[in-house]
Coordinates of C-alpha atoms in Angstrom, one line a residue:
M12 CA -70.0 10.4 -7.6
S13 CA -69.7 9.9 -11.3
V14 CA -67.8 7.1 -13.0
R15 CA -65.3 9.6 -14.5
V16 CA -64.4 10.9 -11.0
V17 CA -63.9 7.4 -9.7
R18 CA -61.6 6.6 -12.6
W19 CA -59.5 9.7 -12.0
V20 CA -59.2 8.8 -8.3
L21 CA -58.2 5.2 -9.0
A22 CA -55.7 6.3 -11.6
A23 CA -54.1 8.8 -9.1
M24 CA -53.9 6.1 -6.4
V25 CA -52.3 3.6 -8.8
G26 CA -49.8 6.2 -9.9
L27 CA -49.0 7.1 -6.3
L28 CA -48.5 3.5 -5.4
A29 CA -46.3 2.9 -8.4
A30 CA -44.1 5.9 -7.6
R31 CA -43.7 4.8 -4.0
A32 CA -42.8 1.3 -5.1
A33 CA -40.2 2.7 -7.5
A34 CA -38.8 4.8 -4.8
D35 CA -38.5 1.8 -2.5
M36 CA -36.8 -0.3 -5.1
P37 CA -33.0 -0.5 -4.7
E38 CA -31.0 1.3 -7.4
T39 CA -29.3 -0.9 -9.9
A40 CA -25.5 -0.2 -10.4
I41 CA -23.0 -1.6 -12.8
Y42 CA -19.5 -2.6 -12.0
E43 CA -16.9 -3.2 -14.7
T44 CA -13.2 -3.9 -14.3
P45 CA -10.3 -5.7 -16.1
L46 CA -9.3 -9.0 -14.7
T47 CA -6.0 -7.6 -13.6
N48 CA -7.9 -5.6 -11.0
L49 CA -9.7 -8.5 -9.3
V50 CA -8.8 -9.4 -5.8
T51 CA -7.4 -12.6 -7.3
A52 CA -5.6 -10.7 -10.0
I53 CA -5.1 -12.3 -13.4
D54 CA -2.3 -11.1 -15.6
E55 CA -2.5 -14.1 -17.9
I56 CA -3.7 -17.7 -17.8
Y57 CA -2.4 -20.6 -20.0
V58 CA -4.9 -23.3 -20.8
D59 CA -3.0 -26.2 -22.3
P60 CA -2.4 -29.9 -21.8
E61 CA 0.5 -29.2 -19.3
S62 CA -1.1 -26.4 -17.3
G63 CA -4.6 -27.9 -17.1
D64 CA -7.8 -25.9 -16.7
G65 CA -7.8 -22.2 -16.1
L66 CA -9.8 -20.6 -13.3
V67 CA -11.2 -17.0 -13.1
R68 CA -12.5 -16.2 -9.6
F69 CA -14.4 -13.1 -8.6
A70 CA -16.5 -12.4 -5.5
I71 CA -19.8 -10.6 -5.1
S72 CA -20.5 -8.7 -1.9
P73 CA -22.8 -10.5 0.6
I74 CA -25.1 -7.4 0.7
A75 CA -25.5 -7.2 -3.1
T76 CA -27.9 -9.1 -5.4
P77 CA -26.3 -9.8 -8.8
G78 CA -28.1 -9.1 -12.0
E79 CA -27.1 -9.8 -15.5
G80 CA -23.4 -9.8 -16.3
R81 CA -20.8 -10.3 -19.1
L82 CA -17.4 -11.7 -19.2
I83 CA -15.2 -10.5 -22.1
L84 CA -12.2 -12.7 -22.6
G85 CA -9.1 -11.8 -24.7
L86 CA -8.0 -15.2 -26.0
E87 CA -5.0 -16.0 -28.1
P88 CA -4.3 -19.5 -29.6
M89 CA -0.9 -20.9 -28.8
G90 CA -0.7 -22.7 -32.1
P91 CA -2.5 -23.2 -35.4
D92 CA -4.2 -26.4 -34.2
A93 CA -5.5 -25.0 -30.9
P94 CA -8.7 -26.9 -30.0
A95 CA -12.1 -25.5 -29.0
L96 CA -12.4 -24.0 -25.6
I97 CA -15.1 -24.9 -23.1
I98 CA -16.1 -22.2 -20.6
V99 CA -18.2 -23.2 -17.6
V100 CA -19.7 -20.7 -15.2
N101 CA -20.3 -21.9 -11.6
N102 CA -20.7 -25.5 -12.9
S103 CA -24.1 -24.6 -14.4
R104 CA -23.6 -22.9 -17.8
A105 CA -21.2 -24.0 -20.6
V106 CA -20.1 -22.0 -23.6
R107 CA -18.0 -23.3 -26.5
I108 CA -15.4 -21.1 -28.1
P109 CA -14.6 -22.7 -31.5
S110 CA -11.1 -23.3 -32.6
S111 CA -9.3 -20.4 -34.2
Q112 CA -5.9 -19.5 -35.6
E113 CA -6.2 -15.9 -34.6
A114 CA -6.7 -14.0 -31.4
V115 CA -10.4 -13.6 -30.5
S116 CA -12.5 -11.6 -28.0
A117 CA -15.1 -13.9 -26.6
E118 CA -18.2 -12.3 -24.9
I119 CA -19.8 -14.6 -22.3
E120 CA -23.2 -13.8 -20.9
L121 CA -23.6 -14.3 -17.2
P122 CA -27.3 -14.6 -16.3
G123 CA -28.4 -13.4 -13.0
H124 CA -29.6 -16.8 -11.8
V125 CA -26.2 -18.3 -12.5
L126 CA -24.2 -15.7 -10.5
R127 CA -24.3 -15.8 -6.7
R128 CA -23.1 -13.9 -3.7
G129 CA -19.7 -14.9 -2.5
T130 CA -17.2 -16.6 -4.8
N131 CA -18.0 -17.2 -8.5
I132 CA -15.8 -19.5 -10.5
V133 CA -15.4 -19.6 -14.3
T134 CA -13.5 -22.6 -15.6
L135 CA -11.7 -22.7 -18.9
A136 CA -11.0 -26.2 -20.3
L137 CA -9.8 -27.6 -23.6
E138 CA -12.2 -29.7 -25.7
D139 CA -9.3 -31.8 -26.8
D140 CA -6.1 -31.9 -24.7
E141 CA -3.9 -33.6 -27.3
T142 CA -2.7 -30.5 -29.0
T143 CA -1.8 -26.9 -28.0
G144 CA -3.9 -24.5 -26.0
W145 CA -4.9 -20.9 -25.4
R146 CA -3.6 -17.9 -23.6
L147 CA -5.9 -15.6 -21.7
D148 CA -4.7 -11.9 -21.5
G149 CA -6.0 -10.4 -18.2
A150 CA -5.4 -6.8 -19.3
H151 CA -7.6 -7.3 -22.4
S152 CA -10.3 -9.2 -20.5
R153 CA -13.1 -7.5 -18.5
L154 CA -15.8 -8.4 -16.1
R155 CA -19.1 -6.5 -16.1
V156 CA -21.9 -7.2 -13.6
S157 CA -25.0 -5.3 -12.6
Y158 CA -26.2 -5.5 -9.0
T159 CA -28.4 -4.0 -6.4
M160 CA -27.5 -3.3 -2.7
D161 CA -30.2 -4.9 -0.6
R162 CA -29.1 -4.3 3.0
E163 CA -26.4 -3.0 5.2
L164 CA -23.5 -4.8 6.7
A165 CA -24.6 -6.6 9.8
S166 CA -21.7 -8.7 11.2
L167 CA -18.0 -9.1 11.2
G168 CA -18.4 -11.8 8.6
D169 CA -20.2 -9.3 6.3
V170 CA -17.4 -6.8 6.8
E171 CA -14.7 -9.3 5.8
A172 CA -16.7 -10.5 2.8
A173 CA -17.3 -6.9 1.7
L174 CA -13.6 -6.2 1.9
A175 CA -12.7 -9.2 -0.2
A176 CA -15.5 -8.6 -2.8
D177 CA -14.9 -7.6 -6.4
V178 CA -18.4 -6.6 -7.1
P179 CA -18.6 -3.9 -5.8
Q180 CA -15.1 -3.3 -4.4
A181 CA -15.0 -1.8 -1.0
G182 CA -14.7 2.0 -0.9
A183 CA -12.6 4.3 1.2
I184 CA -11.4 3.1 4.7
F185 CA -11.1 5.2 7.8
I186 CA -8.6 4.1 10.5
E187 CA -9.0 6.1 13.7
D188 CA -5.9 8.1 14.7
R189 CA -4.7 6.9 18.1
P190 CA -2.0 9.3 19.3
N191 CA 1.4 7.8 20.1
D192 CA 0.2 4.3 19.1
V193 CA 1.4 3.6 15.5
M194 CA 1.5 -0.2 16.1
V195 CA -2.3 -0.7 16.4
E196 CA -2.9 1.5 13.3
A197 CA -0.2 -0.1 11.1
V198 CA -1.3 -3.7 11.9
A199 CA -4.9 -2.8 11.3
A200 CA -4.0 -1.4 7.9
Q201 CA -2.2 -4.6 7.0
G202 CA -5.2 -6.7 8.0
I203 CA -7.5 -4.7 5.7
A204 CA -5.0 -4.9 2.8
L205 CA -4.6 -8.7 3.2
R206 CA -8.4 -9.1 2.9
M207 CA -8.8 -6.7 0.0
G208 CA -5.8 -8.0 -2.0
R209 CA -4.9 -4.4 -2.6
V210 CA -3.9 -1.2 -0.8
P211 CA -7.1 0.5 0.5
E212 CA -7.9 4.1 -0.1
L213 CA -7.4 5.6 3.3
V214 CA -9.2 8.8 4.4
T215 CA -9.2 11.1 7.4
D216 CA -12.9 11.9 7.4
P217 CA -15.0 9.0 8.8
A218 CA -18.1 10.4 7.0
S219 CA -16.6 9.7 3.6
A220 CA -15.6 6.1 4.4
S221 CA -17.5 2.9 3.7
I222 CA -15.9 1.0 6.5
R223 CA -14.3 2.3 9.7
V224 CA -11.7 0.9 12.2
T225 CA -12.0 2.3 15.7
Y226 CA -10.8 1.4 19.2
E227 CA -12.4 1.0 22.6
L228 CA -11.0 0.5 26.1
D229 CA -13.4 -1.4 28.4
A230 CA -12.2 -2.5 31.9
E231 CA -15.0 -5.0 32.2
L232 CA -13.8 -7.1 29.2
S233 CA -12.1 -10.5 29.8
G234 CA -9.5 -9.9 27.1
A235 CA -8.9 -8.7 23.6
E236 CA -11.9 -8.6 21.2
V237 CA -12.8 -7.6 17.7
R238 CA -16.3 -6.2 17.6
F239 CA -18.7 -5.2 14.8
S240 CA -19.6 -1.5 14.7
D241 CA -23.0 -0.3 13.4
N242 CA -22.8 3.2 14.7
G243 CA -23.4 5.1 11.4
T244 CA -20.7 3.7 9.1
P245 CA -20.2 0.0 9.6
G246 CA -16.8 -1.4 10.5
V247 CA -14.8 -3.0 13.3
I248 CA -13.8 -2.0 16.8
L249 CA -10.6 -3.2 18.3
A250 CA -11.4 -3.5 22.0
G251 CA -9.6 -4.4 25.2
R252 CA -9.0 -3.6 28.8
H253 CA -5.7 -1.8 28.2
Q254 CA -3.0 -1.1 25.6
Q255 CA -1.7 -4.7 25.5
D256 CA -5.2 -5.9 24.8
L257 CA -5.6 -3.4 22.0
E258 CA -2.4 -4.7 20.4
S259 CA -3.6 -8.3 20.7
A260 CA -6.9 -7.3 19.1
A261 CA -5.1 -5.7 16.2
R262 CA -3.0 -8.9 15.8
L263 CA -6.2 -11.0 15.9
F264 CA -7.7 -8.9 13.2
A265 CA -4.6 -9.1 11.0
S266 CA -4.0 -12.8 11.3
R267 CA -7.4 -14.6 11.6
S268 CA -10.4 -14.8 9.3
L269 CA -13.7 -13.2 10.6
R270 CA -15.8 -14.9 7.9
Q271 CA -17.7 -17.1 10.3
A272 CA -17.9 -14.5 13.1
D273 CA -21.1 -12.7 14.1
T274 CA -20.7 -9.4 16.1
V275 CA -17.8 -10.4 18.5
F276 CA -14.6 -12.2 17.8
T277 CA -12.4 -13.3 20.8
V278 CA -9.1 -15.1 21.4
V279 CA -11.1 -18.3 21.9
D280 CA -12.8 -17.9 18.5
A281 CA -9.4 -17.4 16.9
L282 CA -8.4 -21.0 17.9
H283 CA -10.9 -22.3 15.4
A284 CA -10.6 -19.6 12.7
A285 CA -8.7 -19.9 9.5
A286 CA -5.6 -17.9 9.0
I287 CA -5.4 -15.0 6.5
G288 CA -2.2 -14.5 4.6
R289 CA 0.5 -17.1 4.6
E290 CA 4.1 -17.5 5.6
N291 CA 6.0 -18.7 2.6
T292 CA 9.6 -19.9 2.4
R293 CA 11.7 -17.0 1.5
V294 CA 14.1 -17.4 -1.5
E295 CA 17.5 -16.3 -0.4
S296 CA 19.1 -13.6 -2.5
S297 CA 22.7 -12.4 -2.9
Q298 CA 21.5 -9.0 -4.2
A299 CA 20.9 -5.9 -2.1
T300 CA 18.4 -4.0 -4.2
L301 CA 14.9 -2.7 -3.9
R302 CA 13.7 -5.4 -6.4
E303 CA 14.5 -8.0 -3.8
F304 CA 12.7 -6.1 -1.1
T305 CA 9.5 -5.8 -3.2
E306 CA 9.7 -9.5 -4.0
A307 CA 10.1 -10.4 -0.3
R308 CA 13.5 -11.9 -0.8
L309 CA 15.1 -10.0 2.1
P310 CA 14.6 -11.0 5.7
F311 CA 12.4 -8.1 6.8
G312 CA 9.2 -10.2 6.9
D313 CA 10.7 -13.3 8.5
G314 CA 8.5 -14.6 11.4
R315 CA 5.8 -12.1 10.4
G316 CA 8.2 -9.2 11.0
A317 CA 9.4 -10.4 14.4
E318 CA 13.0 -9.5 13.5
T319 CA 12.1 -6.0 12.2
A320 CA 11.6 -2.6 13.7
V321 CA 9.3 -0.2 11.7
I322 CA 9.9 3.5 12.3
L323 CA 6.9 5.6 11.2
T324 CA 8.3 9.1 11.7
E325 CA 4.9 10.8 11.2
G326 CA 2.8 8.6 13.5
D327 CA 0.0 11.0 14.2
G328 CA -2.3 13.2 12.1
D329 CA -3.0 13.2 8.4
R330 CA 0.6 12.4 7.5
R331 CA 0.4 9.0 9.2
L332 CA -1.6 7.8 6.1
A333 CA 1.7 7.7 4.2
G334 CA 3.1 5.1 6.6
L335 CA -0.1 3.1 6.7
S336 CA -0.2 2.9 2.9
I337 CA 3.4 1.7 2.7
M338 CA 2.8 -0.9 5.4
A339 CA -0.4 -2.2 3.6
R340 CA 1.6 -2.6 0.4
T341 CA 4.4 -4.3 2.1
A342 CA 2.1 -6.8 3.8
I343 CA 0.6 -7.8 0.4
A344 CA 4.1 -8.2 -1.1
H345 CA 5.3 -10.4 1.8
E346 CA 2.1 -12.6 1.8
T347 CA 1.5 -11.9 5.5
A348 CA 1.1 -9.0 7.9
W349 CA 4.2 -7.9 9.9
I350 CA 2.1 -8.3 13.0
Y351 CA 5.0 -9.1 15.3
A352 CA 7.3 -6.2 14.2
W353 CA 8.2 -3.5 16.6
Y354 CA 6.5 -0.2 15.7
G355 CA 7.5 3.3 16.9
S356 CA 8.3 6.8 15.8
N357 CA 11.9 7.0 17.1
S358 CA 14.7 4.6 16.1
H359 CA 16.5 5.2 19.3
A360 CA 13.7 3.4 21.2
A361 CA 13.8 0.4 18.8
P362 CA 15.3 -3.0 20.0
E363 CA 18.9 -3.5 19.0
N364 CA 20.0 -5.7 16.2
R365 CA 16.7 -5.7 14.4
H366 CA 16.2 -4.9 10.7
V367 CA 14.9 -1.4 10.4
V368 CA 12.4 0.2 8.0
F369 CA 12.0 4.0 8.0
V370 CA 8.8 5.5 6.6
G371 CA 8.3 9.3 6.6
T372 CA 10.1 12.5 5.8
G373 CA 11.4 12.7 9.4
A374 CA 13.8 9.8 8.5
L375 CA 16.1 12.3 6.8
A376 CA 17.0 13.6 10.3
D377 CA 18.0 10.1 11.5
R378 CA 21.7 9.4 11.4
Q379 CA 21.1 5.6 11.5
L380 CA 19.6 5.9 8.0
L381 CA 21.9 8.6 6.6
D382 CA 25.2 7.4 7.9
G383 CA 25.0 3.9 6.3
A384 CA 23.0 4.8 3.2
P385 CA 24.7 4.2 -0.2
V386 CA 25.7 7.0 -2.4
E387 CA 22.8 6.2 -4.7
F388 CA 20.4 7.3 -1.9
R389 CA 22.0 10.8 -1.8
T390 CA 21.9 11.0 -5.6
A391 CA 18.2 10.2 -5.6
L392 CA 17.5 12.7 -2.8
R393 CA 19.2 15.5 -4.7
Q394 CA 17.2 14.6 -7.8
A395 CA 14.0 14.7 -5.7
A396 CA 15.0 18.1 -4.3
D397 CA 15.7 19.5 -7.7
H398 CA 12.4 18.0 -8.9
S399 CA 10.5 19.9 -6.2
G400 CA 12.1 23.2 -7.1
G401 CA 14.9 23.3 -4.6
S402 CA 18.6 23.9 -4.9
G403 CA 19.4 20.6 -3.5
L404 CA 21.9 22.1 -1.0
R405 CA 20.3 20.6 2.0
L406 CA 18.7 17.2 1.6
S407 CA 16.5 17.4 4.7
S408 CA 15.1 20.8 4.0
A409 CA 11.4 21.2 3.0
A410 CA 11.8 24.9 2.3
Y411 CA 12.3 24.3 -1.4
A412 CA 9.0 22.4 -2.0
S413 CA 7.0 24.2 -4.6
E414 CA 3.3 24.2 -5.0
G415 CA 2.0 22.5 -8.1
V416 CA 5.0 20.2 -8.4
P417 CA 4.1 16.5 -8.7
P418 CA 5.0 14.8 -5.4
S419 CA 7.9 12.4 -5.5
G420 CA 9.5 9.9 -3.0
V421 CA 12.8 8.2 -2.5
A422 CA 13.4 4.6 -1.4
T423 CA 16.5 2.7 -0.5
V424 CA 17.7 -0.6 1.0
F425 CA 21.1 -1.6 2.2
T426 CA 23.0 -3.6 4.8
D427 CA 24.2 -1.9 7.9
P428 CA 28.0 -1.2 7.5
D429 CA 28.6 -2.1 11.1
N430 CA 26.5 -5.3 11.0
P431 CA 26.3 -7.0 7.6
T432 CA 23.5 -9.3 8.8
R433 CA 21.3 -6.3 9.6
W434 CA 19.2 -4.7 6.9
I435 CA 17.9 -1.1 6.7
A436 CA 15.3 0.2 4.3
G437 CA 13.8 3.7 3.9
F438 CA 10.8 5.4 2.2
T439 CA 11.0 9.2 2.4
S440 CA 11.0 12.5 0.6
P441 CA 12.5 15.9 0.8
E442 CA 9.1 17.4 0.4
P443 CA 6.9 16.6 3.5
A444 CA 3.8 18.3 2.0
G445 CA 3.6 15.8 -0.9
F446 CA 4.7 12.6 0.8
N447 CA 1.2 11.4 1.5
R448 CA 0.3 11.5 -2.2
A449 CA 3.7 10.1 -3.2
S450 CA 3.1 7.1 -0.9
E451 CA -0.3 6.5 -2.3
I452 CA 1.1 6.6 -5.9
L453 CA 3.8 4.0 -4.9
S454 CA 1.5 1.6 -3.0
R455 CA -1.5 1.7 -5.2
S456 CA 0.1 1.5 -8.6
A457 CA 2.5 -0.7 -10.6
H458 CA 5.4 1.5 -9.3
W459 CA 5.9 -0.9 -6.4
G460 CA 7.0 -3.7 -8.7
A461 CA 9.2 -1.3 -10.7
L462 CA 11.4 -0.3 -7.8
T463 CA 15.0 -1.3 -8.5
G464 CA 18.6 -0.5 -7.6
R465 CA 20.0 0.3 -4.2
A466 CA 17.9 3.5 -4.3
A467 CA 15.1 4.9 -6.5
I468 CA 13.0 8.0 -7.0
W469 CA 9.4 7.7 -8.0
D470 CA 6.7 10.2 -9.0
E471 CA 3.5 10.1 -11.0
D472 CA 5.4 9.6 -14.3
G473 CA 7.4 6.5 -13.2
V474 CA 10.4 5.1 -11.3
T475 CA 14.1 5.8 -11.7
G476 CA 16.5 3.3 -10.1
Y477 CA 20.1 4.1 -9.1
D478 CA 22.7 1.3 -8.8
Y479 CA 26.4 2.2 -9.2
S480 CA 27.7 -1.4 -9.7
L481 CA 31.0 -0.1 -11.0
E482 CA 33.5 1.9 -8.9
G483 CA 33.9 5.3 -10.5
T484 CA 36.8 7.7 -10.3
P485 CA 37.2 8.6 -6.6
T486 CA 36.6 12.2 -5.6
L487 CA 39.4 14.3 -3.9
A488 CA 37.6 13.8 -0.6
Q489 CA 37.7 10.0 -1.0
R490 CA 41.2 10.0 -2.4
Y491 CA 42.7 11.9 0.6
G492 CA 40.3 10.9 3.3
L493 CA 38.7 14.3 3.6
P494 CA 35.2 14.7 5.0
D495 CA 32.4 14.5 2.4
L496 CA 30.8 18.0 2.9
S497 CA 27.7 19.4 1.2
L498 CA 27.8 22.7 -0.6
R499 CA 25.9 24.3 2.2
E500 CA 28.4 23.1 4.7
I501 CA 31.4 24.3 2.6
A502 CA 29.7 27.7 2.2
L503 CA 29.3 27.9 6.0
I504 CA 33.0 27.1 6.6
L505 CA 34.1 29.7 4.1
F506 CA 31.8 32.3 5.8
V507 CA 33.3 31.5 9.2
L508 CA 36.8 31.8 7.8
T509 CA 35.9 35.2 6.2
M510 CA 34.6 36.5 9.4
L511 CA 37.7 35.4 11.2
F512 CA 39.9 37.3 8.7
I513 CA 37.8 40.4 9.0
L514 CA 38.0 40.3 12.8
R515 CA 41.7 39.7 12.6
G516 CA 42.1 42.8 10.3
I517 CA 40.1 45.0 12.7
W518 CA 42.2 43.8 15.6
R519 CA 45.4 44.5 13.7
R520 CA 44.3 48.0 12.7
R521 CA 43.4 48.8 16.3
R522 CA 46.8 47.5 17.4
V523 CA 48.7 49.7 14.9
N524 CA 46.7 52.8 15.9
D525 CA 47.4 52.1 19.6
K526 CA 51.1 51.8 19.0
S527 CA 51.2 55.0 16.9
R528 CA 49.7 56.8 20.0
G529 CA 52.2 55.3 22.3
W530 CA 49.8 52.9 23.9
R531 CA 50.5 49.3 24.5

């Protein structure tokens, strides 16, 4: 064999090995996000002598290897004599931002050997703490990190760390539909949201999810368990011997950290595990508006929801995702999951004297919500019906929903007229087909913090609150104590009266004809 042939063979072998090595190498991805989107969200940080050092925290997934990164900080001096700023990354790299009288955009390099899996901390400190300081604008600051995914999730601890990671953020979540069991699904959704620090993107197709939550009944178990699932898509299994065990497993998942767990987490393990979420002291409020609800100033979340009944009117099928999204967002707002609330799809089965939260379009057929709701709620519902292309004559009708119209929802909160210590809230819509999307808009955007008034309507464009703080001119119905009838009901009454007059006329004519013939 000639030397030339040997060279060609060697070159082909080297090329083949190089191609195979390149194919086996994990693909490098880049994740970039403003600091306001981190799990530990940052709107702004003040670094001054009174506030002390500022901290920027972000987490990298346990199955990702970080590469090079950059941290772009939007900084604004709080005075003309603002000192230099010292930025330290994971206690191993320091960068000095010189003093400035104008706003600056500082770009900090994050070498791969400095970043690490898990929590990374960037510290901002003043070089001289005897003058003014700096303000960090989270919306104008960005984190950019390259990474490679090296392995699959292999334990419950990996799942929890992946849910809480910023780089990369967890993808879509699948929660198995368990018929006639809204409690387990709602509590599981809250447990996921508390770990992610945001409302997850919920999907109905398990193949499109990055993490799954499923259930398993096993009579041979000794009690409730949370198991790791590696059957295709990784995730968790809530397991138990019977329904009560499944509920206990859901509460374990929503209240205790799995960070140190391997593939099984039991009640005994929960005794030594850290709690997730926290119960804070609620600030009492004399107001009865949605703003107080979103800021957890109303008693719905007291005792982790032990005094509240949650009515998810669409508890099964795809429409249940609307209720799960609202529950996930509520858990984040109240700093803890409502794991001890009563859950069901019918308010008549709920325990008496509990605060009630209605979620779903079926709430519009519940007299407990409609009878005590403020007039602002009806105004918002009429506006939503008009927005969807309907005439607004019947608020609970879905016949007027038009295709292509942006989905909208209506929220309200009020005290029960028959029991001033009992609170009732509702999240619903006159257009059932679009309520899933409307709930996603509310729970995964800034719309939640914009809810205000005793009732509000929201859509993709924003939030409109209704609060009639002043007594207006009473209507004739209010002035004379007449029933407050809708236009549809008035039309029905007029139709019945017309039919009665027609029948009376027919009877009268027949009576006259009978008399003219000498009949009686």
